[in-house]
Amino acid sequence: MITFMNNSDSEEEPCNERTSLMSAESPPVPSYQDGLQASEAGEAQGHRKRRTGSSRSPNNIADGEVSDSAVPVRERALENEEEELTLKYGAKHVIMLFVPVTLCMIVVVATIKSVRFYTEKNGQLIYTPFSEDTPSVGQRLLNSVLNTIIMISVIVVMTVFLVVLYKYRCYKFIHGWLILSSLMLLFLFTYIYLGEVLKTYNVAMDYPTLFLVIWNFGAVGMICIHWKGPLQLQQAYLIMISALMALVFIKYLPEWSAWVILGAISIYDLMAVLCPKGPLRMLVETAQERNEPIFPALIYSSAMMWTVAMAKSDTAARGPSQQTWDAAEDGRENHRTTSHADSQMSETRSPVPTRPITSFEELEEEERGVKLGLGDFIFYSVLVGKAAATASGDWNTTLACFVAILIGLCLTLLLLAVFKKALPALPISITFGLVFYFSTDNLVRPFMDTLASHQLYI
Amino acid sequence: AFFWLVSLLLSSLVWFIAVKASDPRDERLQKGLLIFGVMFSVLLQEVFRFLYYKLLRKAIEGLVALSEDGCSPISIQQMAYGPGGSRGGMSGAFSMINLLADALGPGTVGIHGDSQLYFLTSAFMTMVLIFLHTFWGILFFHGCEHRRWWEITAVVVMHLAVSGSTFCNPLYVGSLVPSYLLMATAAAWAYLLSGGSAQNLRRFLLCK
């Protein structure tokens, strides 16, 4: 088990950059308004109905249709709408993120509770060399702190390396790295996981079937994550690989080290995203400057995006206003091709009624989802999974940690709506989670146990 | 739900300290401490319910200020359902989930002379508590909205009464029956407060 852990430092990579949460409203406003100006020239009235950002709320459409010529008025109306949309869709975003986080945690907890393999101690990662089987408490604490320092420094080094590569546009290298690590996750870890689950339930499976299943799962996963695929399938795969990664962490990190690492990584996240020279912040800013999305293998995105291909077929349907469109189209398309072509997800949306739409506005509109880094998923699940694995109060502690993490996520999203820039998603949730874990395990559990034994209710 | 958890945390902290500071062998003292813990926890829960109400009020005012036509997208009554229900769900989950997990495993109910109906009565009690929390939420918020202090005190007293009645366990008739009666009262009261009436009910039942 340990040998492949050694040379797979690419496995560490997935958990580095994924610890940031950002609103996808980052596309800068000027290009939005440029799009408006460009489309002004050649467009008929009907198109404007579609454009005003809020394709979902009818009153805003009426607002947008106020006057044809008064572009400034519409811009101001759009800004107000944007603010209100932020708050209205804030709630929607919260739900959109609750579901995947909950699913990931459920998968991890279910596995921990049923499959014995992930709670057995079978050695440690190379990144946490100090053992915790020491006789004295002080020694154990020291070892766990040392483990944490090593782990965090590995993560920092990887992150900085990735940011440097990104800055110097070594896209091929980054892609190769990401592909290798997701390959390993999708094939090797899934094989181990499936093996253990089958062992637990005493189900026999022959190798050809196994090979077929894993090959299909892995190949579809690679395509979905790195190239194009239906949004929900991509989300499902991202959730699964986060869960697998979290399970690996839960198995191979010794007890106290895990808790100290969780605490340290939320501090690191805070610094990396908020400090001006923090690596994650630089990554996000560089991506925004170049107007590219961050690699899909690192970020869970809850919204859909149009591809240029889709918009082009719409353009072809429009006859006369083609000329004014081409300029805008080409500009956007060039933009898109400089970014890695395979970092776009295509979504075969149900066809909108034939009102032609610009690719500009659609891209801006649809990016109103929220993005959460995969590292956040992983560490949330590690917290809840560890609570499920090691707490003696069993389900109460797990439930308490779960609620604490969700509330932390809620708060973080609220702050995101207020600040409108990339924020670290780990600190608040992990702090709540840790506080609740330790307090529930030590304080609430005896209380509830005594209450339950006397059958008292509060 | 979160606020309920926090109140549970604080009350168990208090109880824990009290237990540690006292003599573990004295049975009656332990029982007394437990009762004290329960009462304190109930009071703390109500305090947190009030705090939650204040928070929601602020949130609604913020939403109203920002919305275009000056009226909030969700009324305080609707808001009262949410927290009440989730609070009930959380307390129910906490009460039952370990029990359910143990119920999966091998064992005999009441082998040491305890009641045979342990699981059944626990289930009923949890159910009544969940409903009660939901109704109390509505009543409480209504009382806070209209500044009717007697409504709020009635909720607190009811909560204390229900918790207190569980002290009669395992004499189940002493705890389940009053709890269900109180629940019926609370249900009717909440229904009336939410704008229902006997006519509405009749119309609903006759599917008009």
XYZ file of C-alpha atoms in Angstrom:
666
model
C 0.000 0.000 0.000
C 2.702 2.404 0.900
C 4.927 1.964 -2.112
C 2.673 3.634 -4.545
C 2.109 6.432 -2.139
C 5.776 7.265 -2.374
C 6.088 8.119 -5.998
C 2.701 9.569 -6.382
C 3.252 13.075 -5.320
C 0.870 13.939 -8.038
C -1.815 12.728 -5.720
C -0.970 15.551 -3.395
C -1.463 18.017 -6.135
C -5.230 17.638 -6.313
C -5.601 18.867 -2.798
C -3.531 21.967 -3.128
C -5.233 24.484 -5.264
C -8.675 23.404 -4.539
C -9.077 25.332 -1.393
C -10.679 28.412 -2.627
C -14.189 29.468 -3.110
C -15.077 32.096 -5.544
C -18.049 33.631 -7.092
C -18.220 33.092 -10.777
C -19.399 36.603 -11.324
C -15.763 37.384 -11.862
C -16.035 38.075 -15.610
C -15.255 41.744 -15.625
C -18.062 44.128 -16.223
C -16.478 46.055 -19.158
C -16.665 43.106 -21.502
C -20.283 42.663 -20.555
C -21.087 46.186 -21.468
C -18.985 46.008 -24.600
C -21.132 43.127 -25.585
C -24.156 45.272 -24.987
C -22.849 48.073 -27.150
C -21.954 45.717 -29.939
C -25.281 44.038 -29.924
C -27.086 47.354 -29.828
C -26.241 48.036 -33.402
C -27.688 45.057 -35.151
C -30.338 43.786 -32.827
C -34.062 43.818 -32.872
C -36.238 44.341 -29.848
C -36.887 40.710 -29.215
C -33.252 39.959 -28.439
C -33.131 42.274 -25.532
C -35.675 40.202 -23.742
C -33.169 37.473 -23.445
C -30.222 39.582 -22.522
C -31.124 41.148 -19.286
C -29.307 38.677 -17.132
C -32.283 37.411 -15.281
C -33.711 34.930 -17.657
C -35.536 33.528 -14.713
C -37.491 36.383 -13.273
C -40.074 38.102 -15.433
C -40.177 41.442 -13.625
C -36.577 42.094 -14.477
C -37.227 41.511 -18.124
C -39.732 44.295 -17.991
C -37.138 46.496 -16.353
C -34.610 45.814 -19.032
C -36.977 46.704 -21.792
C -37.438 50.261 -20.640
C -35.976 52.177 -23.551
C -34.206 51.237 -26.727
C -31.768 54.037 -26.983
C -30.930 54.826 -23.404
C -28.001 52.516 -22.925
C -26.802 54.213 -19.705
C -30.212 53.741 -18.148
C -30.142 50.100 -18.941
C -26.669 49.739 -17.582
C -27.706 51.231 -14.284
C -30.784 49.066 -14.170
C -28.575 46.105 -14.835
C -26.292 47.003 -11.975
C -29.184 47.218 -9.570
C -30.524 44.021 -10.900
C -27.177 42.423 -10.409
C -27.131 43.328 -6.753
C -30.550 42.038 -6.182
C -29.829 38.954 -8.193
C -26.811 38.365 -6.023
C -28.951 38.183 -2.968
C -31.776 36.265 -4.534
C -29.496 33.739 -6.057
C -27.364 33.697 -2.970
C -29.910 31.391 -1.449
C -30.007 29.326 -4.599
C -26.233 29.012 -4.626
C -26.235 27.894 -1.044
C -28.570 25.072 -1.945
C -26.545 24.277 -5.041
C -23.490 23.797 -2.899
C -25.194 22.089 0.020
C -26.257 19.164 -2.101
C -22.838 18.099 -3.384
C -21.120 18.674 -0.053
C -23.802 16.622 1.672
C -23.539 13.877 -0.907
C -19.795 13.675 -0.541
C -20.051 13.489 3.214
C -22.760 10.861 3.065
C -20.639 8.694 0.796
C -17.648 9.012 3.087
C -19.593 8.344 6.287
C -21.426 5.388 4.764
C -18.154 3.858 3.641
C -16.454 4.427 6.957
C -19.296 2.882 8.870
C -19.573 -0.201 6.744
C -16.181 -0.992 5.261
C -13.703 -1.953 7.958
C -10.721 -1.364 5.730
C -10.740 2.371 6.069
C -10.565 2.372 9.815
C -7.735 -0.119 10.123
C -4.282 1.185 10.666
C -2.076 -0.125 7.913
C 0.850 2.172 7.886
C 1.241 5.811 7.150
C 1.894 8.093 4.260
C 5.406 9.139 3.458
C 4.318 12.658 4.273
C 3.660 11.855 7.898
C 6.702 9.895 8.917
C 6.411 10.225 12.648
C 4.463 7.488 14.295
C 1.932 8.108 17.003
C 2.470 4.885 18.890
C 4.527 6.561 21.519
C 4.198 5.948 25.233
C 3.898 9.509 26.412
C 1.353 12.148 25.545
C 3.957 14.839 25.024
C 5.860 12.743 22.534
C 2.696 11.988 20.642
C 1.787 15.640 20.468
C 5.226 16.523 19.269
C 5.094 13.870 16.589
C 1.739 15.028 15.348
C 2.908 18.628 15.158
C 5.982 17.563 13.210
C 3.821 15.533 10.859
C 1.643 18.550 10.300
C 4.581 20.776 9.526
C 5.867 18.339 6.950
C 2.469 17.916 5.335
C 1.742 21.601 5.155
C 5.122 22.391 3.707
C 4.611 19.749 1.047
C 1.294 21.347 0.173
C 2.784 24.820 0.108
C 5.606 23.741 -2.159
C 3.203 22.048 -4.542
C 0.924 25.041 -4.636
C 3.728 27.454 -5.325
C 5.042 25.157 -8.028
C 1.647 25.033 -9.672
C 1.242 28.791 -9.537
C 4.673 29.313 -11.045
C 3.843 26.920 -13.844
C 0.578 28.682 -14.450
C 2.192 32.087 -14.513
C 4.729 31.010 -17.079
C 2.031 29.414 -19.163
C 3.349 25.868 -18.987
C -0.136 24.623 -19.639
C 0.932 21.337 -21.120
C 2.857 20.390 -18.014
C -0.014 21.284 -15.730
C -2.401 19.355 -17.856
C -0.165 16.338 -17.897
C 0.127 16.505 -14.136
C -3.618 16.840 -13.639
C -4.352 14.053 -16.057
C -1.900 11.734 -14.331
C -3.343 12.395 -10.920
C -6.946 12.015 -11.961
C -5.966 8.865 -13.836
C -4.582 7.419 -10.671
C -7.574 8.476 -8.632
C -10.067 7.164 -11.075
C -8.471 3.833 -11.729
C -6.288 2.766 -8.863
C -8.254 4.130 -5.941
C -11.526 3.020 -7.415
C -10.133 -0.463 -7.841
C -9.078 -0.597 -4.217
C -12.374 0.869 -3.046
C -14.410 -1.541 -5.081
C -12.295 -4.422 -3.860
C -12.873 -3.502 -0.242
C -16.588 -2.970 -0.665
C -16.955 -6.332 -2.351
C -14.971 -7.934 0.430
C -17.165 -6.400 3.075
C -20.367 -7.609 1.530
C -18.880 -10.922 0.512
C -19.821 -10.533 -3.122
C -17.794 -12.393 -5.669
C -16.742 -10.705 -8.864
C -14.549 -12.085 -11.600
C -11.685 -10.162 -13.081
C -13.129 -9.569 -16.574
C -16.233 -7.936 -15.134
C -14.110 -5.926 -12.781
C -11.876 -4.800 -15.602
C -14.858 -3.788 -17.705
C -16.507 -1.863 -14.923
C -13.405 -0.013 -13.858
C -12.345 0.712 -17.398
C -15.675 2.245 -18.250
C -15.892 4.188 -15.038
C -12.389 5.557 -15.382
C -12.537 6.383 -19.070
C -15.851 8.198 -18.821
C -14.548 10.016 -15.781
C -11.444 11.215 -17.569
C -13.473 12.468 -20.488
C -16.030 14.154 -18.286
C -13.576 15.934 -16.093
C -10.982 17.009 -18.585
C -12.943 17.463 -21.726
C -16.645 17.708 -22.316
C -19.525 16.008 -20.690
C -22.923 16.593 -19.146
C -22.701 18.894 -16.179
C -24.285 16.555 -13.704
C -22.060 13.682 -14.662
C -19.032 15.868 -14.211
C -20.271 16.978 -10.828
C -20.894 13.382 -9.830
C -17.386 12.369 -10.807
C -15.852 15.257 -8.922
C -17.804 14.296 -5.847
C -16.637 10.713 -6.161
C -12.993 11.542 -6.511
C -13.202 13.909 -3.566
C -14.746 11.149 -1.496
C -12.047 8.681 -2.546
C -9.329 11.137 -1.685
C -10.905 11.874 1.673
C -11.101 8.158 2.431
C -7.422 7.797 1.683
C -6.644 10.616 4.061
C -8.814 9.174 6.758
C -7.115 5.840 6.489
C -3.550 6.932 6.343
C -3.383 9.910 8.625
C -2.798 9.068 12.253
C -5.306 10.373 14.760
C -3.898 13.463 16.325
C -2.041 14.438 13.182
C -5.306 14.505 11.291
C -6.863 17.008 13.652
C -3.811 19.217 13.786
C -3.517 19.068 10.002
C -7.123 20.130 9.615
C -6.548 23.102 11.836
C -3.303 24.058 10.172
C -4.667 23.766 6.691
C -7.537 26.094 7.389
C -5.065 28.677 8.641
C -2.984 28.113 5.558
C -6.047 28.471 3.369
C -6.902 31.741 5.027
C -3.452 33.090 4.360
C -3.060 31.697 0.877
C -6.259 33.223 -0.376
C -6.320 36.528 1.420
C -2.708 37.661 1.598
C -1.658 39.691 -1.436
C 1.227 37.356 -2.196
C -0.638 34.209 -1.343
C -0.314 31.519 -4.012
C -3.997 30.796 -4.320
C -4.870 34.423 -4.634
C -2.302 34.846 -7.360
C -3.712 31.861 -9.154
C -7.217 33.254 -9.067
C -6.123 36.721 -10.090
C -4.024 35.477 -12.965
C -6.923 33.405 -14.180
C -9.208 36.393 -13.999
C -6.748 38.642 -15.778
C -6.452 36.243 -18.613
C -10.175 35.657 -18.510
C -9.763 31.940 -18.365
C -11.514 29.505 -16.139
C -9.403 27.627 -13.663
C -8.787 24.005 -14.521
C -11.947 21.978 -14.288
C -10.199 19.148 -12.544
C -9.657 21.337 -9.516
C -12.921 23.155 -9.132
C -16.478 22.083 -8.628
C -18.750 24.365 -10.532
C -22.433 24.487 -9.996
C -23.473 26.388 -13.102
C -23.552 25.699 -16.776
C -21.576 27.324 -19.499
C -22.243 27.741 -23.173
C -19.632 26.750 -25.660
C -18.743 28.826 -28.629
C -19.954 26.032 -30.863
C -23.453 26.398 -29.508
C -23.531 30.121 -30.024
C -22.121 29.759 -33.495
C -24.946 27.561 -34.609
C -27.263 30.259 -33.417
C -25.338 32.835 -35.379
C -25.662 30.794 -38.503
C -29.400 30.885 -38.101
C -29.454 34.644 -38.124
C -29.210 36.070 -41.579
C -28.727 39.784 -41.995
C -27.218 40.803 -38.701
C -24.319 38.498 -39.266
C -21.737 41.196 -39.867
C -22.097 42.949 -36.562
C -21.941 39.650 -34.844
C -18.836 38.328 -36.438
C -16.573 40.825 -34.819
C -17.905 40.049 -31.387
C -17.854 36.345 -32.074
C -14.317 36.298 -33.304
C -13.116 38.318 -30.384
C -14.692 35.959 -27.967
C -13.578 32.898 -29.795
C -9.976 33.987 -29.839
C -10.233 34.543 -26.170
C -11.521 31.080 -25.730
C -8.922 29.337 -27.802
C -6.046 30.869 -25.953
C -7.345 29.220 -22.875
C -7.036 25.491 -22.870
C -9.677 24.143 -25.111
C -10.321 21.161 -22.948
C -11.117 23.218 -19.931
C -14.515 23.995 -21.239
C -17.457 21.935 -20.355
C -20.080 21.779 -22.948
C -23.630 21.497 -21.974
C -26.237 20.449 -24.392
C -28.901 22.729 -23.136
C -32.441 22.274 -24.203
C -32.840 24.611 -27.155
C -33.925 28.068 -26.278
C -36.704 29.344 -28.537
C -35.177 30.763 -31.634
C -34.391 34.213 -30.353
C -30.773 34.662 -31.342
C -28.412 35.485 -28.553
C -24.872 36.640 -28.358
C -22.199 34.384 -27.074
C -20.977 37.222 -24.863
C -24.078 37.588 -22.864
C -24.873 33.970 -22.600
C -21.453 33.191 -21.243
C -21.744 35.989 -18.740
C -25.257 34.998 -17.785
C -24.668 31.373 -17.260
C -21.560 31.795 -15.209
C -23.674 32.873 -12.319
C -22.999 29.708 -10.475
C -20.676 29.344 -7.564
C -17.426 27.467 -7.674
C -15.980 25.551 -4.782
C -12.532 24.040 -4.812
C -12.260 20.273 -4.562
C -9.836 20.531 -1.663
C -12.647 21.996 0.374
C -14.827 18.997 -0.376
C -12.001 16.705 0.587
C -11.257 18.328 3.909
C -14.885 18.676 4.923
C -15.340 15.003 4.260
C -12.155 14.176 6.159
C -13.518 15.998 9.178
C -16.868 14.298 9.114
C -15.350 10.944 8.279
C -12.885 11.119 11.126
C -15.740 12.079 13.426
C -17.654 9.046 12.276
C -14.661 6.776 12.568
C -13.218 7.724 15.883
C -15.909 9.308 17.981
C -17.330 7.096 20.628
C -20.565 9.011 20.585
C -21.063 7.766 17.084
C -23.899 9.373 15.251
C -24.479 12.362 17.442
C -20.995 13.649 16.896
C -21.136 12.999 13.189
C -24.441 14.795 12.899
C -23.176 17.728 14.909
C -20.068 18.073 12.764
C -22.150 17.822 9.633
C -24.464 20.631 10.683
C -21.523 22.726 11.809
C -19.793 22.406 8.450
C -22.932 23.289 6.537
C -23.531 26.351 8.656
C -19.921 27.382 8.104
C -20.408 26.986 4.380
C -23.545 29.114 4.578
C -21.665 31.861 6.347
C -18.835 31.698 3.864
C -21.265 32.059 0.977
C -22.853 34.998 2.707
C -19.478 36.659 2.980
C -18.885 35.860 -0.640
C -22.059 37.665 -1.620
C -20.921 40.632 0.394
C -17.310 40.798 -0.700
C -17.613 39.465 -4.228
C -14.127 38.084 -4.529
C -12.435 34.776 -3.964
C -12.670 33.669 -0.366
C -11.231 30.732 1.526
C -13.948 28.198 2.195
C -12.115 26.145 4.776
C -11.512 28.295 7.861
C -15.002 28.993 9.107
C -16.398 25.555 8.440
C -13.422 23.677 9.782
C -13.314 25.811 12.913
C -16.980 25.168 13.592
C -16.524 21.525 12.782
C -13.545 21.083 15.095
C -15.197 22.967 17.937
C -18.333 20.920 17.613
C -16.484 17.654 17.284
C -14.472 18.039 20.431
C -17.217 19.547 22.471
C -19.840 17.072 21.354
C -17.599 14.141 21.945
C -16.587 15.144 25.410
C -19.445 17.164 26.761
C -22.657 16.379 25.012
C -22.208 12.658 24.748
C -22.286 11.815 28.451
C -25.228 14.137 28.891
C -27.218 12.588 26.074
C -26.319 9.094 27.149
C -27.551 9.694 30.650
C -30.700 11.284 29.334
C -31.345 8.398 27.014
C -30.821 5.815 29.686
C -33.428 7.474 31.862
C -35.520 8.233 28.833
C -35.707 11.913 29.573
C -36.301 14.361 26.828
C -35.239 17.938 26.517
C -30.951 23.520 14.042
C -27.556 25.059 14.570
C -28.802 27.219 17.370
C -30.353 24.229 19.025
C -27.013 22.494 18.853
C -25.274 25.432 20.417
C -27.779 25.569 23.235
C -27.366 21.844 23.759
C -23.639 22.337 23.883
C -23.788 25.056 26.471
C -26.243 23.252 28.670
C -24.241 20.058 28.596
C -21.185 22.082 29.470
C -22.927 23.357 32.539
C -24.147 19.901 33.488
C -20.754 18.370 32.959
C -19.087 20.889 35.196
C -21.724 20.354 37.822
C -21.280 16.611 37.681
C -17.538 16.776 37.892
C -17.730 19.114 40.811
C -20.051 16.890 42.739
C -19.811 13.547 44.369
C -20.342 10.736 41.857
C -21.597 8.239 44.363
C -24.523 10.115 45.684
C -27.454 8.782 43.680
C -30.000 11.347 44.646
C -27.642 14.183 44.006
C -26.919 12.826 40.553
C -30.591 12.537 39.809
C -31.138 16.038 41.095
C -28.337 17.323 38.962
C -29.816 15.617 35.975
C -33.141 17.266 36.543
C -31.420 20.568 36.966
C -29.528 19.947 33.764
C -32.697 19.208 31.866
C -34.493 22.291 33.085
C -31.538 24.489 32.389
C -31.262 23.057 28.928
C -34.913 23.777 28.217
C -34.554 27.373 29.335
C -31.428 27.792 27.278
C -33.175 26.406 24.214
C -35.899 28.977 24.564
C -33.351 31.743 24.966
C -31.703 30.642 21.768
C -35.015 30.500 20.011
C -35.483 34.105 20.940
C -32.034 35.036 19.678
C -32.758 33.254 16.448
C -35.945 35.225 16.101
C -34.004 38.446 16.455
C -31.570 37.324 13.787
C -34.349 36.450 11.394
C -36.002 39.768 11.972
C -32.841 41.547 10.948
C -32.523 39.364 7.881
C -36.076 40.103 6.793
C -35.580 43.802 7.253
C -32.488 43.593 5.107
C -34.340 41.739 2.382
C -37.217 44.193 2.446
C -34.868 47.134 2.164
C -33.263 45.638 -0.882
C -36.255 44.381 -2.748
C -37.884 46.525 -5.353
C -41.434 46.720 -4.260
C -40.882 46.992 -0.537
C -42.435 43.745 0.448
C -40.450 40.795 1.576
C -40.429 37.621 -0.478
C -41.070 35.482 2.518
C -43.202 36.266 5.497
C -42.159 35.838 9.081
C -44.760 33.156 9.466
C -43.203 31.096 6.757
C -39.890 31.764 8.350
C -41.171 30.415 11.617
C -41.884 27.036 10.077
C -38.343 26.546 8.915
C -36.467 26.930 12.159
C -39.175 25.271 14.201
C -39.155 22.274 11.941
C -35.413 22.019 11.707
C -35.055 22.452 15.450
C -37.509 19.651 15.953
C -35.707 17.543 13.391
C -32.377 18.105 15.041
C -33.577 17.287 18.529
C -35.400 14.261 17.204
C -32.364 13.082 15.335
C -30.155 13.491 18.353
C -32.569 11.613 20.549
C -33.204 8.767 18.215
C -30.228 8.109 16.089
C -28.072 6.226 18.508
C -31.109 4.260 19.502
C -31.788 3.350 15.916
C -28.210 2.334 15.329
C -28.339 0.057 18.316
C -31.689 -1.300 17.226
C -29.991 -2.752 14.175
C -27.770 -4.896 16.282
C -28.511 -8.023 18.258
C -30.142 -7.708 21.636
C -33.244 -8.075 23.721
C -35.344 -5.165 24.805
C -35.759 -4.735 28.516
C -33.743 -7.732 29.546
C -32.757 -6.235 32.864
C -36.285 -5.592 33.938
C -36.817 -2.334 32.137
C -39.839 -1.724 30.074
C -40.346 -3.849 27.012
C -41.762 -0.972 25.100
C -38.614 1.108 25.190
C -38.185 1.533 21.483
C -41.820 2.119 20.791
C -42.291 4.751 23.418
C -39.074 6.448 22.439
C -40.341 6.675 18.906
C -43.637 8.175 19.978
C -42.004 10.588 22.342
C -39.593 11.771 19.686
C -42.406 12.263 17.239
C -44.409 14.317 19.663
C -41.377 16.422 20.449
C -40.677 17.146 16.812
C -44.227 18.290 16.250
C -44.149 20.324 19.398
C -40.984 22.112 18.404
C -42.528 23.079 15.098
C -45.662 24.412 16.734
C -43.748 26.182 19.443
C -41.712 27.867 16.756
C -44.818 29.309 15.171
C -46.332 30.351 18.475
C -43.134 31.849 19.710
C -42.522 33.897 16.606
C -46.085 35.064 16.590
C -45.788 36.123 20.173
C -42.615 38.015 19.472
C -44.111 39.691 16.442
C -47.123 40.989 18.257
C -45.391 41.503 21.547
C -47.672 39.193 23.433
C -45.553 38.080 26.295
C -48.065 35.649 27.607
C -47.733 33.604 24.439
C -44.022 33.365 24.893
C -44.286 32.378 28.528
C -46.923 29.826 27.593
C -44.485 28.215 25.170
C -41.732 28.115 27.763
C -44.045 26.674 30.377
C -45.274 24.038 27.937
C -41.755 23.027 27.090
C -40.849 22.716 30.734
C -43.991 20.723 31.373
C -43.287 18.276 28.580
C -39.714 17.758 29.678
C -40.820 17.440 33.231
C -43.423 14.863 32.339
C -40.709 12.657 30.920
C -39.397 12.279 34.424
C -42.308 9.966 35.032
C -40.776 7.462 32.660
C -41.001 4.459 32.630
C -44.506 5.130 33.829
C -45.414 5.979 30.302
C -48.952 7.063 30.891
C -47.603 9.964 32.862
C -45.482 11.279 30.061
C -46.995 10.316 26.773
C -50.585 11.266 27.475
C -49.952 14.815 28.710
C -47.489 15.355 25.903
C -49.999 14.385 23.275
C -52.661 16.543 24.858
C -50.323 19.480 24.906
C -49.410 18.810 21.317
C -53.045 18.858 20.270
C -53.497 22.171 22.072
C -50.423 23.642 20.505
C -51.446 22.405 17.077
C -54.859 23.984 17.299
C -53.446 27.214 18.613
C -50.822 27.440 15.892
C -53.394 26.642 13.243
C -55.630 29.433 14.444
C -52.755 31.850 14.570
C -51.741 31.020 11.030
C -55.110 32.076 9.771
C -56.897 28.819 9.818
C -60.372 28.396 11.156
C -62.980 25.745 11.548
C -64.448 26.637 8.168
C -61.107 26.304 6.421
C -60.638 22.937 7.988
C -64.052 21.745 6.944
C -63.544 22.986 3.433
C -60.212 21.266 3.223
C -61.542 17.976 4.499
C -64.482 18.032 2.143
C -62.187 18.959 -0.733
C -64.140 22.002 -1.824
